[in-house]
XYZ file of C-alpha atoms in Angstrom:
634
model
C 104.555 162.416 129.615
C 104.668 158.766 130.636
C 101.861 158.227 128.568
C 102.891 159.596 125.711
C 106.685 157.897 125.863
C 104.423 153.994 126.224
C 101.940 154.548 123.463
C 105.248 155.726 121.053
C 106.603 152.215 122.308
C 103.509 150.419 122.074
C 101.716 151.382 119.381
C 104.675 150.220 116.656
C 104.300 146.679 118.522
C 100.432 146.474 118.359
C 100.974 146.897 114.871
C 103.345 144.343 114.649
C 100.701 142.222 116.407
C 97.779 142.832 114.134
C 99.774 142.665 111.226
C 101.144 139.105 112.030
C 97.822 137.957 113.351
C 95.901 138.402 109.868
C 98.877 136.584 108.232
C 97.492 133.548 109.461
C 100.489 132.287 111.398
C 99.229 129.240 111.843
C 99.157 128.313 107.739
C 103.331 129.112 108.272
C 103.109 131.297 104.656
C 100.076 133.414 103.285
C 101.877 134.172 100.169
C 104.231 132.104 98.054
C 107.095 134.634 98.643
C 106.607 135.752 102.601
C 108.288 134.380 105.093
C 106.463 133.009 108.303
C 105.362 136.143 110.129
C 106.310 135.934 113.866
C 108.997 133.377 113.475
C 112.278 135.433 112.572
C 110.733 138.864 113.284
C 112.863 141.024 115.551
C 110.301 143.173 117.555
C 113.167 145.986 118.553
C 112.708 149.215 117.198
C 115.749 148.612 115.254
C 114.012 145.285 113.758
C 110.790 147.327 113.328
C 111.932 149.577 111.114
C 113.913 147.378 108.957
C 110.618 144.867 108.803
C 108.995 148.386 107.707
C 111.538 149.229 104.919
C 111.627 145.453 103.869
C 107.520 145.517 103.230
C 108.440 148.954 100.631
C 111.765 147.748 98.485
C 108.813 144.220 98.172
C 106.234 146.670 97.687
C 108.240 148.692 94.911
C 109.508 145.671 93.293
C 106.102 143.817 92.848
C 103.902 144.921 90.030
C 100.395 143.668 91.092
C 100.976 145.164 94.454
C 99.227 148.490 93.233
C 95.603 146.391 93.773
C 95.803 146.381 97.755
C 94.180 143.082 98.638
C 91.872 143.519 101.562
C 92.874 141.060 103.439
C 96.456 142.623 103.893
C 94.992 145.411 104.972
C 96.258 146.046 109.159
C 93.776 146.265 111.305
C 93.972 147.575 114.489
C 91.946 145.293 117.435
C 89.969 146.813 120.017
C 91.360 147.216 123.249
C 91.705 145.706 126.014
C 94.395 143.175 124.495
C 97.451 141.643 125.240
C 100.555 142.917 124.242
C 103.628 140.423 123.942
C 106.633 141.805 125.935
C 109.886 140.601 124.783
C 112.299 142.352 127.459
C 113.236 141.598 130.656
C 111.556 143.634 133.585
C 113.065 144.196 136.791
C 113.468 141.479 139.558
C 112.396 139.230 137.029
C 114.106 136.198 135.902
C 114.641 135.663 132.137
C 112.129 133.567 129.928
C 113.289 130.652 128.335
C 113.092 131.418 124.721
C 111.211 129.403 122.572
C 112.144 125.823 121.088
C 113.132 126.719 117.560
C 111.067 125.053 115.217
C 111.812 121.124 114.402
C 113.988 120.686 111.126
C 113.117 118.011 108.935
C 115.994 115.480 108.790
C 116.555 114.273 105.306
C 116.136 110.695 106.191
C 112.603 111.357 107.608
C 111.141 111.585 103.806
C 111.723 108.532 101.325
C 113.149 109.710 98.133
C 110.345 109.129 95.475
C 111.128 106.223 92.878
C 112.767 106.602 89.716
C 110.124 107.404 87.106
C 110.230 105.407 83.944
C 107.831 105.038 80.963
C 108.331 101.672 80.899
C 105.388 99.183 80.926
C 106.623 95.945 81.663
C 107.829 93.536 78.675
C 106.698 89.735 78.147
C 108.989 86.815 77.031
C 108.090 83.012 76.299
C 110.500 81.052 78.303
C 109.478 77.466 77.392
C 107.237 76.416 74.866
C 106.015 73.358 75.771
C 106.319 72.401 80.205
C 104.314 69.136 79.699
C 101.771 69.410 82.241
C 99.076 72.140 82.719
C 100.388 74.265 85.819
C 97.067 74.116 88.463
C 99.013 74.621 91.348
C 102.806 76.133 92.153
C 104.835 76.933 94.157
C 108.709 78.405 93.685
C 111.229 76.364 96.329
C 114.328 77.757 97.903
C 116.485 75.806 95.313
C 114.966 78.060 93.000
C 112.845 75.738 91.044
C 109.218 75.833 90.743
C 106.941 72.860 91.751
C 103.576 73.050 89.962
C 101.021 70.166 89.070
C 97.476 69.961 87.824
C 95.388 67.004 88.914
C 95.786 63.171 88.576
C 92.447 62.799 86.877
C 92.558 64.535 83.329
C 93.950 61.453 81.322
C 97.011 62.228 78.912
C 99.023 65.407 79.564
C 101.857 66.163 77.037
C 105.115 64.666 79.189
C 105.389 60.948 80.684
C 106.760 60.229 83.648
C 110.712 59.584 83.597
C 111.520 57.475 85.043
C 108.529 55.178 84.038
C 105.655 55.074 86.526
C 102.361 54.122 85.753
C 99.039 54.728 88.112
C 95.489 53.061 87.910
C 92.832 55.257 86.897
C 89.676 54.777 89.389
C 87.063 55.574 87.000
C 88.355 53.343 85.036
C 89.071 49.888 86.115
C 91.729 47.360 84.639
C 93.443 51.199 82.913
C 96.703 52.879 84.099
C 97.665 56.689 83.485
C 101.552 56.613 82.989
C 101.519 60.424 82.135
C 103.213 62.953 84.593
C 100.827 65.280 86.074
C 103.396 67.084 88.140
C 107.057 68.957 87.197
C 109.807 70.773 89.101
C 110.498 73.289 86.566
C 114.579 75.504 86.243
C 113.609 79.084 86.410
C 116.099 79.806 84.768
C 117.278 77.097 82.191
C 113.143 75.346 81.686
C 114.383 72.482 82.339
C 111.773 70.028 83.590
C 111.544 67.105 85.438
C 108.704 64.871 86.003
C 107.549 64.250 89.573
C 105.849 61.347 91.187
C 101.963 62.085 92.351
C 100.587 59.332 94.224
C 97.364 60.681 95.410
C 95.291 63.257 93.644
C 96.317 66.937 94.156
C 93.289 68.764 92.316
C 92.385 71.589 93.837
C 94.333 71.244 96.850
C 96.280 73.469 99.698
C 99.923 74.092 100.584
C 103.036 76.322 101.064
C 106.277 76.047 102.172
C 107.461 74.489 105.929
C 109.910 76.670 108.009
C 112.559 74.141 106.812
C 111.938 74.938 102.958
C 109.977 71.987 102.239
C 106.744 72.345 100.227
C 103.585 70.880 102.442
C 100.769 69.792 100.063
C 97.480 69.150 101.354
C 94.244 67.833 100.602
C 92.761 67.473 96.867
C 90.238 64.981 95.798
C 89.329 61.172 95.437
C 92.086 59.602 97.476
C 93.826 62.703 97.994
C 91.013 64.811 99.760
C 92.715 64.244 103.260
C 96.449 63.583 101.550
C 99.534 65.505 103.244
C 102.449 65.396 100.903
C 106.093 66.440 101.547
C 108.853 67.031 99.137
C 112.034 68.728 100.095
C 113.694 71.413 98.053
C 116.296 69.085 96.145
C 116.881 68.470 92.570
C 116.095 64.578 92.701
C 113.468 64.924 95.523
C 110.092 63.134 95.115
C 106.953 63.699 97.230
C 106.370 61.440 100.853
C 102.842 61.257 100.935
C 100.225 59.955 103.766
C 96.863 59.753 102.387
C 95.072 59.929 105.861
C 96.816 62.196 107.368
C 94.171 65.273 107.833
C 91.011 65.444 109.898
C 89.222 66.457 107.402
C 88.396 66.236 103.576
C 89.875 69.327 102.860
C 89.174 70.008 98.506
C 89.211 73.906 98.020
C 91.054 74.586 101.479
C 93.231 77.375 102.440
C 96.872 76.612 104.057
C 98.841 79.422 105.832
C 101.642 79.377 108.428
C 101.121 80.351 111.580
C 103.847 81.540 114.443
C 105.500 78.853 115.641
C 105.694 77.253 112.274
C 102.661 75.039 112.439
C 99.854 75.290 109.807
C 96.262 76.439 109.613
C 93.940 74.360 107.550
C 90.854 76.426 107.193
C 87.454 75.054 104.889
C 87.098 73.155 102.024
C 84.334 71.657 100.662
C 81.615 70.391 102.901
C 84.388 71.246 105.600
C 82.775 74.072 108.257
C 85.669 74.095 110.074
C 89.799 74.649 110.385
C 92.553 72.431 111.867
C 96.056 72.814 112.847
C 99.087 70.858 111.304
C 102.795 70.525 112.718
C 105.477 71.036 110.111
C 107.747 68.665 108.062
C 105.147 65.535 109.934
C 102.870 62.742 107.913
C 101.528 61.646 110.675
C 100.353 63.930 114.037
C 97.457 64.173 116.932
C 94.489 65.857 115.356
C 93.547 69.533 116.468
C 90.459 70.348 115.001
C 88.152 72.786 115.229
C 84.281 74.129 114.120
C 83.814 77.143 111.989
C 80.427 78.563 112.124
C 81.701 81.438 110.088
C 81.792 78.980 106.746
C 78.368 77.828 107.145
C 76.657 81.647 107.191
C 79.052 82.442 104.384
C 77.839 79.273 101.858
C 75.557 80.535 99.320
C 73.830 78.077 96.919
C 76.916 77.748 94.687
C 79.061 78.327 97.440
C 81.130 81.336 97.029
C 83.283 80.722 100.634
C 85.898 77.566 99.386
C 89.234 78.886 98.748
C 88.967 81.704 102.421
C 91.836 84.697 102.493
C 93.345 84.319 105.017
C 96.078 85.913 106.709
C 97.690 85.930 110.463
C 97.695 88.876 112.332
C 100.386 90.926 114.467
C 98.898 89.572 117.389
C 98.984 85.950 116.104
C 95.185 85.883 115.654
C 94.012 84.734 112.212
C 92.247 86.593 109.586
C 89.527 85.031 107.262
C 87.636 86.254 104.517
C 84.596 84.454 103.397
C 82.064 85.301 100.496
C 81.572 89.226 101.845
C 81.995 88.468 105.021
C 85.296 88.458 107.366
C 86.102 87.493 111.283
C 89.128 87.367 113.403
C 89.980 84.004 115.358
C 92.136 82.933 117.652
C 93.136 79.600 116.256
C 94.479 77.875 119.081
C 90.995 77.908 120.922
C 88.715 79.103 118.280
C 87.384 81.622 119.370
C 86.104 84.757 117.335
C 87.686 87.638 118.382
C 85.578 90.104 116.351
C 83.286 90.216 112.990
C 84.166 92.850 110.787
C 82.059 94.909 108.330
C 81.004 93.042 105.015
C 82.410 94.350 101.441
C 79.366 95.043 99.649
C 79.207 94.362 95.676
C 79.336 90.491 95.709
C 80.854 87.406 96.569
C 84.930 87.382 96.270
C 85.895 83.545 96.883
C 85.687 79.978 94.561
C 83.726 80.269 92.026
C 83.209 83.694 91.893
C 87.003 83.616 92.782
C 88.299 87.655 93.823
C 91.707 88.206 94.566
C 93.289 89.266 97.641
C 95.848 90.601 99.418
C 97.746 91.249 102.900
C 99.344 94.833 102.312
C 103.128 95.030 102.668
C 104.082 95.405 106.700
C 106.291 98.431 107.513
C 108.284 97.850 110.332
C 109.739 101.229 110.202
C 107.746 102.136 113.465
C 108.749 102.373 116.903
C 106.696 99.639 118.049
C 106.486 96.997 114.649
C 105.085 94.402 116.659
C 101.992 96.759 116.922
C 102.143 97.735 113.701
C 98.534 97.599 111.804
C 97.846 95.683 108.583
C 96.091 96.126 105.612
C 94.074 93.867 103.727
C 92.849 94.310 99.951
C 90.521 92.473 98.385
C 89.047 92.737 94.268
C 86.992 91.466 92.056
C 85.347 88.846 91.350
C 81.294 87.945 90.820
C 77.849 88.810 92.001
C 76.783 85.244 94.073
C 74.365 84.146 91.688
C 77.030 84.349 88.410
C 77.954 80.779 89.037
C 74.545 78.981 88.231
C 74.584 81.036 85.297
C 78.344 80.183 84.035
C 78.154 76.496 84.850
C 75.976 74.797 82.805
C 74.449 75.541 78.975
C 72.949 77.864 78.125
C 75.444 80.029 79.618
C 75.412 83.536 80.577
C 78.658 85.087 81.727
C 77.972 87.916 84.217
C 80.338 91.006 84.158
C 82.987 90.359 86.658
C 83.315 93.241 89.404
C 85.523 96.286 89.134
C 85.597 97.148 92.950
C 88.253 97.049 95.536
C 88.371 97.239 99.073
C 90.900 97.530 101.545
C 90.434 97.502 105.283
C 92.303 97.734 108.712
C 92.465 94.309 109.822
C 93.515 94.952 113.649
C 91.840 98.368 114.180
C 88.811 98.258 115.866
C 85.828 99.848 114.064
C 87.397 99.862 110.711
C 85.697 100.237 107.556
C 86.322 99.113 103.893
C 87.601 101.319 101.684
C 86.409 100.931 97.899
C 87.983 102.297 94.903
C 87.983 100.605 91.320
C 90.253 99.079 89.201
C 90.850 100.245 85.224
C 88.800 96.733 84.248
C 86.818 94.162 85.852
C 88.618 90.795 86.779
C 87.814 87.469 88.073
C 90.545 84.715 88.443
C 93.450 86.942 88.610
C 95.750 86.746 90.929
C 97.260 89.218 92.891
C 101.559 89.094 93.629
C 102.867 91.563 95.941
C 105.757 92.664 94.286
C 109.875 93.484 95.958
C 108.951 97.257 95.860
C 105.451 96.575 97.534
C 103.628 97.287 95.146
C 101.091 94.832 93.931
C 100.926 93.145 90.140
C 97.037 92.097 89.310
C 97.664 89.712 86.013
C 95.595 86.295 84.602
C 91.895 85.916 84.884
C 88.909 87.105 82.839
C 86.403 89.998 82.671
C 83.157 88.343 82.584
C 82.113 84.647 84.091
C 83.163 82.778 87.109
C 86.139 79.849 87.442
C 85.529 76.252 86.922
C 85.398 74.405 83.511
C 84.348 76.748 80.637
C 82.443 79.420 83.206
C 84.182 82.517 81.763
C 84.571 84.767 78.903
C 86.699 87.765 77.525
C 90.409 86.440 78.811
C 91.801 90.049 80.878
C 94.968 90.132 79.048
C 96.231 93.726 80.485
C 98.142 93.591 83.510
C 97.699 96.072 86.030
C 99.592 97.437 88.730
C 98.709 99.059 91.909
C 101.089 101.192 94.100
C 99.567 100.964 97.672
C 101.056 104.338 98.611
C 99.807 106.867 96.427
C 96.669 108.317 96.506
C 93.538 107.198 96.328
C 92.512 107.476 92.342
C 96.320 107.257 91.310
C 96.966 103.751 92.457
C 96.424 101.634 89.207
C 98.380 101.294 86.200
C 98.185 99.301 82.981
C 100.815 97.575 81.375
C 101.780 95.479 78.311
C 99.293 93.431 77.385
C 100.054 89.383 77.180
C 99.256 87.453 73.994
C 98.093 84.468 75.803
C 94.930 84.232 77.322
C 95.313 82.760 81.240
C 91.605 81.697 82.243
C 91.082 79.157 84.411
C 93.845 77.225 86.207
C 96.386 79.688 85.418
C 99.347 80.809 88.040
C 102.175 83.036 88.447
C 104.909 83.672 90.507
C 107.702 86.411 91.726
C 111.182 84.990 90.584
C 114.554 86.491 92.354
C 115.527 88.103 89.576
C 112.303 90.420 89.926
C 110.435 88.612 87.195
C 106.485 86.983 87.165
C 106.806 83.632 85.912
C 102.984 82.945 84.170
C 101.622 79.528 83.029
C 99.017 77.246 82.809
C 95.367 77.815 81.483
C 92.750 74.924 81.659
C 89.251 75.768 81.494
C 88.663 72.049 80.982
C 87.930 68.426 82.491
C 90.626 67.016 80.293
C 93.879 68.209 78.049
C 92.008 69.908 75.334
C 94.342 71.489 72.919
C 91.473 72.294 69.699
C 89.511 74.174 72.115
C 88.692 77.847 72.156
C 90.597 78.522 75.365
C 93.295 75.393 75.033
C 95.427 73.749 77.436
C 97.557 75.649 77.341
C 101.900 74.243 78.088
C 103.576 77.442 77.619
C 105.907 79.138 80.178
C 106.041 83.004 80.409
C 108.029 85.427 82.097
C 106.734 88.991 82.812
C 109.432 92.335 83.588
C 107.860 94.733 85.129
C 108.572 98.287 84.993
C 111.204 98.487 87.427
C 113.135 96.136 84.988
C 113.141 99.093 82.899
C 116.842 99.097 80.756
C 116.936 102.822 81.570
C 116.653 101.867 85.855
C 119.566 99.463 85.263
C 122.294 101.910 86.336
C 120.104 102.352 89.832
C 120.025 98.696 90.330
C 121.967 97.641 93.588
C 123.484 94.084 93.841
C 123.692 92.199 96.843
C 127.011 90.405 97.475
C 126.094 86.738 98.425
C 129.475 85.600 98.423
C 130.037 84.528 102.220
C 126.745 86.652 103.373
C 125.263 85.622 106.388
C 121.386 83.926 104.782
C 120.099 83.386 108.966
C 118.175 86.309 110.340
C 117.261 85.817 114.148
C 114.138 88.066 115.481
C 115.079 91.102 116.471
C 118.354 91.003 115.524
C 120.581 93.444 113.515
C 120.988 92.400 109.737
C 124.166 93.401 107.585
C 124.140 92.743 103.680
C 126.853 93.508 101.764
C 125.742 95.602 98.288
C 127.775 97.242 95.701
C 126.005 100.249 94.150
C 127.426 103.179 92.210
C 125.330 105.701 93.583
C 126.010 107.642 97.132
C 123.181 106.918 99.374
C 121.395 107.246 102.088
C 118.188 105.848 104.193
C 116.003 107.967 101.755
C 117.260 105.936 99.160
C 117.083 102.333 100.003
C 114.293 100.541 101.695
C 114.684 96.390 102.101
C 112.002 94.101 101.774
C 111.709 90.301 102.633
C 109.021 88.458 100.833
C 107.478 84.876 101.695
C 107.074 82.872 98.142
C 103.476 81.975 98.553
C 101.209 78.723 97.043
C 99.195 79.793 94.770
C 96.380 78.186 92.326
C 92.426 79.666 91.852
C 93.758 83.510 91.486
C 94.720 83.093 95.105
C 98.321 83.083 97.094
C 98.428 81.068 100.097
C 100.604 82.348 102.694
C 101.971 85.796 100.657
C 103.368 88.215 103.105
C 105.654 91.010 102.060
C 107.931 93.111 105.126
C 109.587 96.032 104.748
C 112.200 96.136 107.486
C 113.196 98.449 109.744
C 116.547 100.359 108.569
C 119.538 101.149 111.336
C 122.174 102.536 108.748
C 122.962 102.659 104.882
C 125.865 103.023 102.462
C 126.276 102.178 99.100
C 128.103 99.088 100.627
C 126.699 98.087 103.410
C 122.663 98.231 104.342
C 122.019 97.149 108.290
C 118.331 96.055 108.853
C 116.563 94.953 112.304
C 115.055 91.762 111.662
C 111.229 90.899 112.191
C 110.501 91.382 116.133
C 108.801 87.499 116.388
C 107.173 84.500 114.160
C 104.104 86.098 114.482
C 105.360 89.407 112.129
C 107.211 87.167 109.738
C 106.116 83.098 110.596
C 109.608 81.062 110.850
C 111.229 79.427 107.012
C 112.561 80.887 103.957
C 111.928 84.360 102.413
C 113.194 86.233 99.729
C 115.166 89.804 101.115
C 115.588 92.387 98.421
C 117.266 95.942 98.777
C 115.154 98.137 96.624
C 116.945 101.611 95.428
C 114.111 104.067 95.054
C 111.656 101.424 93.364
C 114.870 99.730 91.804
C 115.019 96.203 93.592
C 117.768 94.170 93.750
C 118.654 90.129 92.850
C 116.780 88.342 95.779
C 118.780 86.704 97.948
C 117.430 83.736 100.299
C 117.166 84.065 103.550
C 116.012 81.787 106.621
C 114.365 83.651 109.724
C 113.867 81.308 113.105
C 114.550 81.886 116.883
């Protein structure tokens, strides 16, 4: 009789059992309408019968359920098995039950942006700057600094007040033309700076007290530091010997303790270290083998990427080819993989990127970084481009993006919509990335390229992989050679410049060309205005300290929450040959969010966010606020 009383109580649970086992519990939901099996099933007779009548009124009320699927059919497993017991027995202490399962918490998930047709809209904001823009860079007094190179005879503005310079090549004649502006973002008004030594092609970025640090050039500027401070009447303190090294073609990027990393130029195999807001210092130089492997017989290596690490080593890119050092010793750290499909730096002149750092991560100062890299040439398209006959080689489609600090990391390739070389590449307040200027075929230097790539694109680094890129509204202007760009506070890309020649040409196919651009990008959409949030600067505190908790004061009509908001702080980079010296985009950890009040922890150490002046935007689901400046230091 026992036996008979056990099966009647076990054979409705083995049932259960087999039943919930080819429901694939694991998957959570086999059908779009079932609820996960084994998760609010009561196993009591009582619950038995209920989940039996439940499975007929579904049954009854679904008309395809007449075609029995086989793979809802029960099965019944062979014995032995074991058989769940969900009781108590005698002398036997009750189990704990199980954890329930974790609920999502709305803040876990980021909202996704506000979608908008919108491609971006173009406006010409001066028609006439005066001088060819080679080289910029926006300063914390919101003007932009940008100059071409002392050596290309008239430009189209004098220099007020007069100032006239000799002109080596030729002796007993001065050059009283300006070849150098500070330039109102907002009004265009322009004022002529004083250049004593020659700037072409040269390095720079801002110091960690706001100052712009130029370096290096050519002729009597090749080992030139100059320093001008961010003020309206400020002119440029420059020491002509004041590098190691001639450094023409160089890179210049900050490192942690505000100092600055000189890596390459031409003829240059090697890197030295400078201290800020200082004309004169003790030299720290070191070799770079790495530059000499990577020269190819037109080069291909001036102009590295390069980027500093988490762990306050440095990143540099070369031709294909990239390594980690430690730049206080110079050591390499590690080689990693090369980017096959050609040669990415001056002349065939790629673009590049350091991916936007999340510090939204328990441990940011471990956080990994991303590096992108597109376009440019194959490494023979130079000694094609650069002298007649020419023959412009397609430029390359191809990105890749790689895992800078994680060991054994490979390059990821994917393609953009059109080939470019000479773009450049701004990361933008949302983190995305804008790709605008350049070409599609050719290489830089004078008259090397073809088919101006008018069509902006941009890429979103978070979406999948084949989703990423976007065009937008064309430009009218072609930007070829010597063109720039830059991210503005209010959001906007300021474009100029355009000089595929040795000398102001203005009759040529690709002219000089003087006129001043500014590009909105979709999230300047009319229809995202109401989503906009504006940061109060009215008495806000502008001086972050590492590690520290960060209030800013915002008015936004919406009710929010930290799905909604996300705040980034960006580092206006130096940019000229489609490449941004010292770029670097942070999205900072969030502590709490209102529509009035957004508290932030600030970067963990200079070697996250290097000390000086960034630009901190609160961004409302891709909507990003007026920029406000900030200063970050111990």
């Amino acid at each position: 009789m026992a036996i008979y009383i056990k099966a009647f109580v076990l054979l409705p649970l083995l049932f259960v059992s087999s039943y919930a086992r080819n429901k694939h519990i694991n998957q959570g939901f086999d059908d779009a309408d079932d609820s996960p099996v084994g998760v609010n099933f009561d196993p009591s007779p009582h619950g038995f019968l209920e989940f039996l009548d439940g499975k007929k009124k579904k049954k009854k009320n679904n008309k395809k359920s007449n075609k029995k699927n086989k793979k809802d059919e029960l099965i019944f497993p062979q014995f032995p098995f074991p058989i769940p017991f969900h009781g108590v027995h005698e002398n036997q202490e009750e189990v704990a039950p199980l954890e329930p399962a974790v609920e999502v918490k709305k803040n876990d998930i980021p909202k996704p942006d506000f979608e908008t047709e919108n491609r971006g809209a173009w406006m010409l904001h001066s028609p006439n700057s005066g001088v060819a823009a080679m080289h910029i860079q926006l300063m914390p007094n919101n003007k932009a600094v940008w100059y071409d190179t002392t050596n290309l005879g008239p430009s189209a503005i004098q220099n007020n007040p007069p100032f006239c310079k000799p002109v080596p090549e030729r002796p007993g004649e001065t050059d009283c033309w300006s070849h150098g502006v500070q330039y109102d973002v907002e009004s265009g008004q322009v004022r002529t700076l004083k250049i004593m030594t020659d700037t072409w092609c040269s390095s720079g970025g801002l110091s960690s007290n706001g100052e712009l640090v130029s370096t290096g050039g050519y002729r009597e500027g090749i080992r030139s530091i100059r320093i001008m401070d961010p003020c309206d009447n400020c002119e440029f303190q420059e020491n002509a010997n004041g590098l190691a090294a001639m450094r023409w073609y160089a890179t210049q990027h900050m490192l942690e303790n505000g100092s600055f990393i000189l890596v390459g130029g031409r003829g240059a195999h090697n890197y030295e270290i400078i201290p800020p807001g200082r004309l004169q210092f003790q030299v720290q130089q070191f070799g770079l083998n790495f530059l000499v492997e990577t020269e190819d017989e037109k080069e291909n290596n001036l102009y590295p990427f390069v980027n500093l690490l988490p762990d306050g080593n440095v990143f540099i890119f070369a031709n294909d080819r990239s390594i980690i050092i430690d730049p206080y010793s110079g050591k390499t750290i590690r080689d990693l993989p090369v980017l096959p499909g050609g040669s990415r730096n001056y002349p065939a002149s790629g673009m590049s990127a350091l991916l936007p750092i999340n510090l939204n991560t328990p441990n940011p100062e471990d956080v990994e970084v991303e590096i992108i890299v597109c376009g440019g040439n194959t490494n023979d398209a130079f000694k094609y481009s650069e002298f007649p006959p020419r023959q412009f080689f397609p430029a390359l489609k191809d990105c890749g993006r790689l895992f800078a600090n994680r060991e054994g990391a490979q390059w990821d390739i994917e393609e953009m919509l059109s080939p470019r070389v000479m773009g450049d590449m701004l990361l933008l307040p949302t983190g995305d990335i804008l790709i605008i200027n350049g070409a599609k075929t050719g290489t830089s230097a004078w008259d090397a390229a073809e088919e101006p790539n008018l069509v902006p694109l941009l890429y979103s680094t978070n979406k999948p992989k084949g989703q990423r890129f976007k065009e937008l509204t064309p430009s009218q202007i072609p930007r070829m050679y010597h063109s720039v760009s830059a991210v503005l506070p209010d959001g906007k890309i300021l474009v100029a410049g355009s000089n595929t020649h040795a000398v102001y040409d203005f009759q040529a196919k690709y002219p000089t060309d003087l006129r001043v651009e500014k590009f909105s990008p979709p999230y300047l959409a009319p229809e995202l205005e109401q989503h906009k949030p504006q940061i109060l600067e009215n008495g806000a505190n502008k001086e972050m300290k590492y590690g520290q908790n960060f209030k800013i004061n915002i008015k936004l009509d919406e009710v929010v929450d930290e799905t909604d908001i996300k705040v980034t702080m960006y580092a206006p980079p130096f940019t000229t040959h489609g490449y941004s010296q010292g770029q670097r985009l942070l999205i900072l950890k969030l502590q709490a969010v209102t529509n009035q009040e957004v508290t932030v922890v600030a970067p963990p150490s200079g070697r996250i966010a290097p000390p000086g002046y960034y630009l901190l935007f609160v961004v409302h689901r891709g909507v990003p606020s007026h920029g406000m400046w900030v200063r970050i230091d111990q």
